[in-house]
């Protein structure tokens, strides 16, 4: 109830004030002093113009791709020139179309390190000096690495070898069917 009484007294005090502003409140704009324009200081080093020329749409540079397998089976695949926006998964799909090797069984190596499927050729070639990419498939070395990993984790050599042979036999069975 006190809030209502306060609001009424506040509104009545506002009603007693004049609605229009007094003429002495407004000032003539012609009497203002002129302001000089603000000029930005010069840059110590002028900005250079971009050197890259923009290509028209669809004229993206492309490169021929040549893939080699360092393991069995030996492969030497040449793909037609591909745009730099081609992803690794697209490369694997092109190899699968030529060789019938499943995409999930392929591993792409760059400087002896695996490359993620989400990478594109532009990213791979920007980080590589000699512009070559190694293409590898899982082989005996993969299974030896798996066995060593299992031995390290399980701390039991017999059990690790048993599991590695089980994994390999089931992989070979799924590949043959």
PDB file of C-alpha atoms in Angstrom:
ATOM      1  CA  UNK A   1       0.000   0.000   0.000  1.00  0.00           C
ATOM      2  CA  UNK A   2       2.910   2.305   0.701  1.00  0.00           C
ATOM      3  CA  UNK A   3       4.139   1.855  -2.878  1.00  0.00           C
ATOM      4  CA  UNK A   4       0.827   3.073  -4.299  1.00  0.00           C
ATOM      5  CA  UNK A   5       0.893   6.163  -2.080  1.00  0.00           C
ATOM      6  CA  UNK A   6       4.480   6.907  -3.149  1.00  0.00           C
ATOM      7  CA  UNK A   7       3.601   6.538  -6.848  1.00  0.00           C
ATOM      8  CA  UNK A   8       0.642   8.951  -6.470  1.00  0.00           C
ATOM      9  CA  UNK A   9       2.742  11.622  -4.763  1.00  0.00           C
ATOM     10  CA  UNK A  10       5.512  11.253  -7.350  1.00  0.00           C
ATOM     11  CA  UNK A  11       3.089  11.653 -10.247  1.00  0.00           C
ATOM     12  CA  UNK A  12       1.464  14.732  -8.706  1.00  0.00           C
ATOM     13  CA  UNK A  13       4.902  16.306  -8.252  1.00  0.00           C
ATOM     14  CA  UNK A  14       5.630  15.653 -11.950  1.00  0.00           C
ATOM     15  CA  UNK A  15       2.315  17.278 -12.935  1.00  0.00           C
ATOM     16  CA  UNK A  16       3.336  20.533 -11.274  1.00  0.00           C
ATOM     17  CA  UNK A  17       6.407  20.886 -13.534  1.00  0.00           C
ATOM     18  CA  UNK A  18       6.099  22.528 -16.991  1.00  0.00           C
ATOM     19  CA  UNK A  19       5.663  20.143 -19.916  1.00  0.00           C
ATOM     20  CA  UNK A  20       7.712  22.214 -22.395  1.00  0.00           C
ATOM     21  CA  UNK A  21      11.347  23.075 -21.959  1.00  0.00           C
ATOM     22  CA  UNK A  22      12.137  26.690 -21.321  1.00  0.00           C
ATOM     23  CA  UNK A  23      13.634  28.694 -24.235  1.00  0.00           C
ATOM     24  CA  UNK A  24      16.867  29.303 -22.335  1.00  0.00           C
ATOM     25  CA  UNK A  25      17.529  25.572 -22.370  1.00  0.00           C
ATOM     26  CA  UNK A  26      17.920  25.423 -26.186  1.00  0.00           C
ATOM     27  CA  UNK A  27      21.133  26.824 -27.673  1.00  0.00           C
ATOM     28  CA  UNK A  28      21.616  28.192 -31.182  1.00  0.00           C
ATOM     29  CA  UNK A  29      23.787  25.805 -33.258  1.00  0.00           C
ATOM     30  CA  UNK A  30      25.284  28.764 -35.184  1.00  0.00           C
ATOM     31  CA  UNK A  31      27.038  29.934 -32.049  1.00  0.00           C
ATOM     32  CA  UNK A  32      28.891  26.640 -31.547  1.00  0.00           C
ATOM     33  CA  UNK A  33      32.627  26.874 -32.212  1.00  0.00           C
ATOM     34  CA  UNK A  34      33.669  25.003 -35.388  1.00  0.00           C
ATOM     35  CA  UNK A  35      35.327  21.664 -34.757  1.00  0.00           C
ATOM     36  CA  UNK A  36      38.319  20.635 -36.865  1.00  0.00           C
ATOM     37  CA  UNK A  37      38.015  17.244 -38.583  1.00  0.00           C
ATOM     38  CA  UNK A  38      39.774  14.375 -36.850  1.00  0.00           C
ATOM     39  CA  UNK A  39      42.496  12.929 -39.069  1.00  0.00           C
ATOM     40  CA  UNK A  40      43.974   9.534 -38.289  1.00  0.00           C
ATOM     41  CA  UNK A  41      47.764   9.404 -37.939  1.00  0.00           C
ATOM     42  CA  UNK A  42      49.826   7.826 -40.705  1.00  0.00           C
ATOM     43  CA  UNK A  43      50.830   4.222 -40.277  1.00  0.00           C
ATOM     44  CA  UNK A  44      54.565   3.667 -39.717  1.00  0.00           C
ATOM     45  CA  UNK A  45      54.633   0.980 -42.440  1.00  0.00           C
ATOM     46  CA  UNK A  46      52.100   1.157 -45.264  1.00  0.00           C
ATOM     47  CA  UNK A  47      49.888  -1.886 -45.676  1.00  0.00           C
ATOM     48  CA  UNK A  48      50.747  -4.067 -48.640  1.00  0.00           C
ATOM     49  CA  UNK A  49      48.187  -5.067 -51.198  1.00  0.00           C
ATOM     50  CA  UNK A  50      47.185  -8.724 -51.330  1.00  0.00           C
ATOM     51  CA  UNK A  51      49.271 -10.612 -53.856  1.00  0.00           C
ATOM     52  CA  UNK A  52      46.953 -13.577 -54.371  1.00  0.00           C
ATOM     53  CA  UNK A  53      44.737 -13.348 -57.365  1.00  0.00           C
ATOM     54  CA  UNK A  54      41.268 -14.708 -56.921  1.00  0.00           C
ATOM     55  CA  UNK A  55      40.354 -17.548 -59.193  1.00  0.00           C
ATOM     56  CA  UNK A  56      36.974 -17.756 -60.839  1.00  0.00           C
ATOM     57  CA  UNK A  57      34.631 -20.355 -59.348  1.00  0.00           C
ATOM     58  CA  UNK A  58      35.429 -23.863 -60.547  1.00  0.00           C
ATOM     59  CA  UNK A  59      39.015 -22.993 -61.499  1.00  0.00           C
ATOM     60  CA  UNK A  60      40.559 -24.259 -58.291  1.00  0.00           C
ATOM     61  CA  UNK A  61      44.124 -25.532 -58.746  1.00  0.00           C
ATOM     62  CA  UNK A  62      44.449 -29.299 -58.899  1.00  0.00           C
ATOM     63  CA  UNK A  63      47.335 -31.727 -58.569  1.00  0.00           C
ATOM     64  CA  UNK A  64      47.872 -35.277 -59.798  1.00  0.00           C
ATOM     65  CA  UNK A  65      47.943 -37.822 -56.976  1.00  0.00           C
ATOM     66  CA  UNK A  66      50.260 -40.826 -57.070  1.00  0.00           C
ATOM     67  CA  UNK A  67      49.912 -43.380 -54.243  1.00  0.00           C
ATOM     68  CA  UNK A  68      52.363 -46.138 -53.372  1.00  0.00           C
ATOM     69  CA  UNK A  69      51.964 -48.994 -50.944  1.00  0.00           C
ATOM     70  CA  UNK A  70      55.039 -49.859 -48.934  1.00  0.00           C
ATOM     71  CA  UNK A  71      53.567 -53.139 -47.739  1.00  0.00           C
ATOM     72  CA  UNK A  72      51.919 -56.175 -49.249  1.00  0.00           C
ATOM     73  CA  UNK A  73      50.200 -56.136 -51.676  1.00  0.00           C
ATOM     74  CA  UNK A  74      52.440 -53.669 -53.546  1.00  0.00           C
ATOM     75  CA  UNK A  75      50.294 -50.991 -55.152  1.00  0.00           C
ATOM     76  CA  UNK A  76      51.207 -48.146 -57.439  1.00  0.00           C
ATOM     77  CA  UNK A  77      48.088 -46.058 -58.131  1.00  0.00           C
ATOM     78  CA  UNK A  78      47.907 -42.847 -60.140  1.00  0.00           C
ATOM     79  CA  UNK A  79      44.755 -40.779 -59.757  1.00  0.00           C
ATOM     80  CA  UNK A  80      43.676 -38.012 -62.151  1.00  0.00           C
ATOM     81  CA  UNK A  81      44.365 -34.415 -61.055  1.00  0.00           C
ATOM     82  CA  UNK A  82      42.264 -33.648 -57.973  1.00  0.00           C
ATOM     83  CA  UNK A  83      41.390 -30.240 -56.486  1.00  0.00           C
ATOM     84  CA  UNK A  84      43.220 -29.192 -53.337  1.00  0.00           C
ATOM     85  CA  UNK A  85      39.933 -29.388 -51.408  1.00  0.00           C
ATOM     86  CA  UNK A  86      39.811 -33.198 -51.792  1.00  0.00           C
ATOM     87  CA  UNK A  87      39.702 -34.954 -48.418  1.00  0.00           C
ATOM     88  CA  UNK A  88      41.648 -38.058 -47.412  1.00  0.00           C
ATOM     89  CA  UNK A  89      38.432 -40.082 -47.195  1.00  0.00           C
ATOM     90  CA  UNK A  90      37.726 -39.177 -50.842  1.00  0.00           C
ATOM     91  CA  UNK A  91      41.219 -40.401 -51.782  1.00  0.00           C
ATOM     92  CA  UNK A  92      40.550 -43.664 -49.981  1.00  0.00           C
ATOM     93  CA  UNK A  93      37.231 -44.024 -51.819  1.00  0.00           C
ATOM     94  CA  UNK A  94      38.997 -43.519 -55.165  1.00  0.00           C
ATOM     95  CA  UNK A  95      41.545 -46.194 -54.232  1.00  0.00           C
ATOM     96  CA  UNK A  96      38.726 -48.519 -53.161  1.00  0.00           C
ATOM     97  CA  UNK A  97      37.060 -48.062 -56.554  1.00  0.00           C
ATOM     98  CA  UNK A  98      40.274 -49.171 -58.287  1.00  0.00           C
ATOM     99  CA  UNK A  99      41.472 -51.933 -55.944  1.00  0.00           C
ATOM    100  CA  UNK A 100      38.383 -53.128 -54.004  1.00  0.00           C
ATOM    101  CA  UNK A 101      40.259 -52.698 -50.712  1.00  0.00           C
ATOM    102  CA  UNK A 102      37.838 -51.509 -47.987  1.00  0.00           C
ATOM    103  CA  UNK A 103      38.266 -47.899 -46.889  1.00  0.00           C
ATOM    104  CA  UNK A 104      38.363 -48.832 -43.201  1.00  0.00           C
ATOM    105  CA  UNK A 105      41.374 -51.119 -43.835  1.00  0.00           C
ATOM    106  CA  UNK A 106      43.481 -48.343 -45.406  1.00  0.00           C
ATOM    107  CA  UNK A 107      45.844 -46.042 -43.597  1.00  0.00           C
ATOM    108  CA  UNK A 108      47.397 -42.944 -45.162  1.00  0.00           C
ATOM    109  CA  UNK A 109      50.838 -41.936 -43.899  1.00  0.00           C
ATOM    110  CA  UNK A 110      52.486 -38.545 -44.249  1.00  0.00           C
ATOM    111  CA  UNK A 111      56.115 -38.440 -43.106  1.00  0.00           C
ATOM    112  CA  UNK A 112      55.518 -41.857 -41.507  1.00  0.00           C
ATOM    113  CA  UNK A 113      52.631 -40.492 -39.408  1.00  0.00           C
ATOM    114  CA  UNK A 114      48.944 -41.404 -39.862  1.00  0.00           C
ATOM    115  CA  UNK A 115      46.707 -38.752 -41.421  1.00  0.00           C
ATOM    116  CA  UNK A 116      43.117 -38.132 -40.275  1.00  0.00           C
ATOM    117  CA  UNK A 117      40.311 -38.707 -42.788  1.00  0.00           C
ATOM    118  CA  UNK A 118      39.058 -35.143 -42.296  1.00  0.00           C
ATOM    119  CA  UNK A 119      42.265 -33.551 -43.665  1.00  0.00           C
ATOM    120  CA  UNK A 120      42.318 -32.103 -47.191  1.00  0.00           C
ATOM    121  CA  UNK A 121      45.165 -32.117 -49.733  1.00  0.00           C
ATOM    122  CA  UNK A 122      45.846 -28.414 -49.228  1.00  0.00           C
ATOM    123  CA  UNK A 123      46.565 -28.981 -45.514  1.00  0.00           C
ATOM    124  CA  UNK A 124      48.746 -32.001 -46.235  1.00  0.00           C
ATOM    125  CA  UNK A 125      50.822 -30.328 -48.924  1.00  0.00           C
ATOM    126  CA  UNK A 126      51.247 -27.115 -46.937  1.00  0.00           C
ATOM    127  CA  UNK A 127      52.988 -29.010 -44.143  1.00  0.00           C
ATOM    128  CA  UNK A 128      55.022 -31.281 -46.428  1.00  0.00           C
ATOM    129  CA  UNK A 129      58.184 -30.016 -48.115  1.00  0.00           C
ATOM    130  CA  UNK A 130      58.715 -32.682 -50.761  1.00  0.00           C
ATOM    131  CA  UNK A 131      54.994 -32.995 -51.543  1.00  0.00           C
ATOM    132  CA  UNK A 132      54.860 -36.791 -51.368  1.00  0.00           C
ATOM    133  CA  UNK A 133      52.446 -38.901 -49.360  1.00  0.00           C
ATOM    134  CA  UNK A 134      52.980 -42.558 -48.460  1.00  0.00           C
ATOM    135  CA  UNK A 135      50.025 -44.922 -48.714  1.00  0.00           C
ATOM    136  CA  UNK A 136      50.036 -48.009 -46.516  1.00  0.00           C
ATOM    137  CA  UNK A 137      47.790 -50.993 -45.803  1.00  0.00           C
ATOM    138  CA  UNK A 138      47.718 -53.127 -42.673  1.00  0.00           C
ATOM    139  CA  UNK A 139      50.009 -56.144 -42.940  1.00  0.00           C
ATOM    140  CA  UNK A 140      52.215 -58.375 -40.764  1.00  0.00           C
ATOM    141  CA  UNK A 141      53.795 -55.305 -39.189  1.00  0.00           C
ATOM    142  CA  UNK A 142      50.341 -54.173 -38.054  1.00  0.00           C
ATOM    143  CA  UNK A 143      49.636 -57.513 -36.394  1.00  0.00           C
ATOM    144  CA  UNK A 144      53.076 -57.538 -34.746  1.00  0.00           C
ATOM    145  CA  UNK A 145      52.375 -54.039 -33.385  1.00  0.00           C
ATOM    146  CA  UNK A 146      48.972 -55.190 -32.130  1.00  0.00           C
ATOM    147  CA  UNK A 147      50.528 -58.192 -30.408  1.00  0.00           C
ATOM    148  CA  UNK A 148      53.159 -55.980 -28.762  1.00  0.00           C
ATOM    149  CA  UNK A 149      50.476 -53.542 -27.623  1.00  0.00           C
ATOM    150  CA  UNK A 150      48.395 -56.358 -26.126  1.00  0.00           C
ATOM    151  CA  UNK A 151      51.456 -57.785 -24.344  1.00  0.00           C
ATOM    152  CA  UNK A 152      52.174 -54.385 -22.867  1.00  0.00           C
ATOM    153  CA  UNK A 153      48.589 -53.944 -21.662  1.00  0.00           C
ATOM    154  CA  UNK A 154      47.846 -57.482 -20.476  1.00  0.00           C
ATOM    155  CA  UNK A 155      51.328 -58.270 -19.096  1.00  0.00           C
ATOM    156  CA  UNK A 156      50.807 -61.872 -20.254  1.00  0.00           C
ATOM    157  CA  UNK A 157      52.551 -62.935 -23.461  1.00  0.00           C
ATOM    158  CA  UNK A 158      50.548 -66.119 -24.084  1.00  0.00           C
ATOM    159  CA  UNK A 159      47.196 -64.383 -23.649  1.00  0.00           C
ATOM    160  CA  UNK A 160      48.286 -61.461 -25.862  1.00  0.00           C
ATOM    161  CA  UNK A 161      49.387 -63.766 -28.676  1.00  0.00           C
ATOM    162  CA  UNK A 162      46.125 -65.720 -28.383  1.00  0.00           C
ATOM    163  CA  UNK A 163      44.057 -62.532 -28.652  1.00  0.00           C
ATOM    164  CA  UNK A 164      46.141 -61.203 -31.563  1.00  0.00           C
ATOM    165  CA  UNK A 165      45.682 -64.453 -33.496  1.00  0.00           C
ATOM    166  CA  UNK A 166      41.947 -64.391 -32.703  1.00  0.00           C
ATOM    167  CA  UNK A 167      41.665 -60.810 -34.018  1.00  0.00           C
ATOM    168  CA  UNK A 168      43.637 -61.681 -37.149  1.00  0.00           C
ATOM    169  CA  UNK A 169      41.633 -64.815 -37.930  1.00  0.00           C
ATOM    170  CA  UNK A 170      38.315 -63.011 -37.478  1.00  0.00           C
ATOM    171  CA  UNK A 171      39.558 -60.107 -39.668  1.00  0.00           C
ATOM    172  CA  UNK A 172      40.617 -62.558 -42.397  1.00  0.00           C
ATOM    173  CA  UNK A 173      37.259 -64.374 -42.135  1.00  0.00           C
ATOM    174  CA  UNK A 174      35.338 -61.083 -42.505  1.00  0.00           C
ATOM    175  CA  UNK A 175      37.515 -60.123 -45.463  1.00  0.00           C
ATOM    176  CA  UNK A 176      36.993 -63.422 -47.298  1.00  0.00           C
ATOM    177  CA  UNK A 177      33.204 -63.334 -46.931  1.00  0.00           C
TER     178      UNK A 177
END
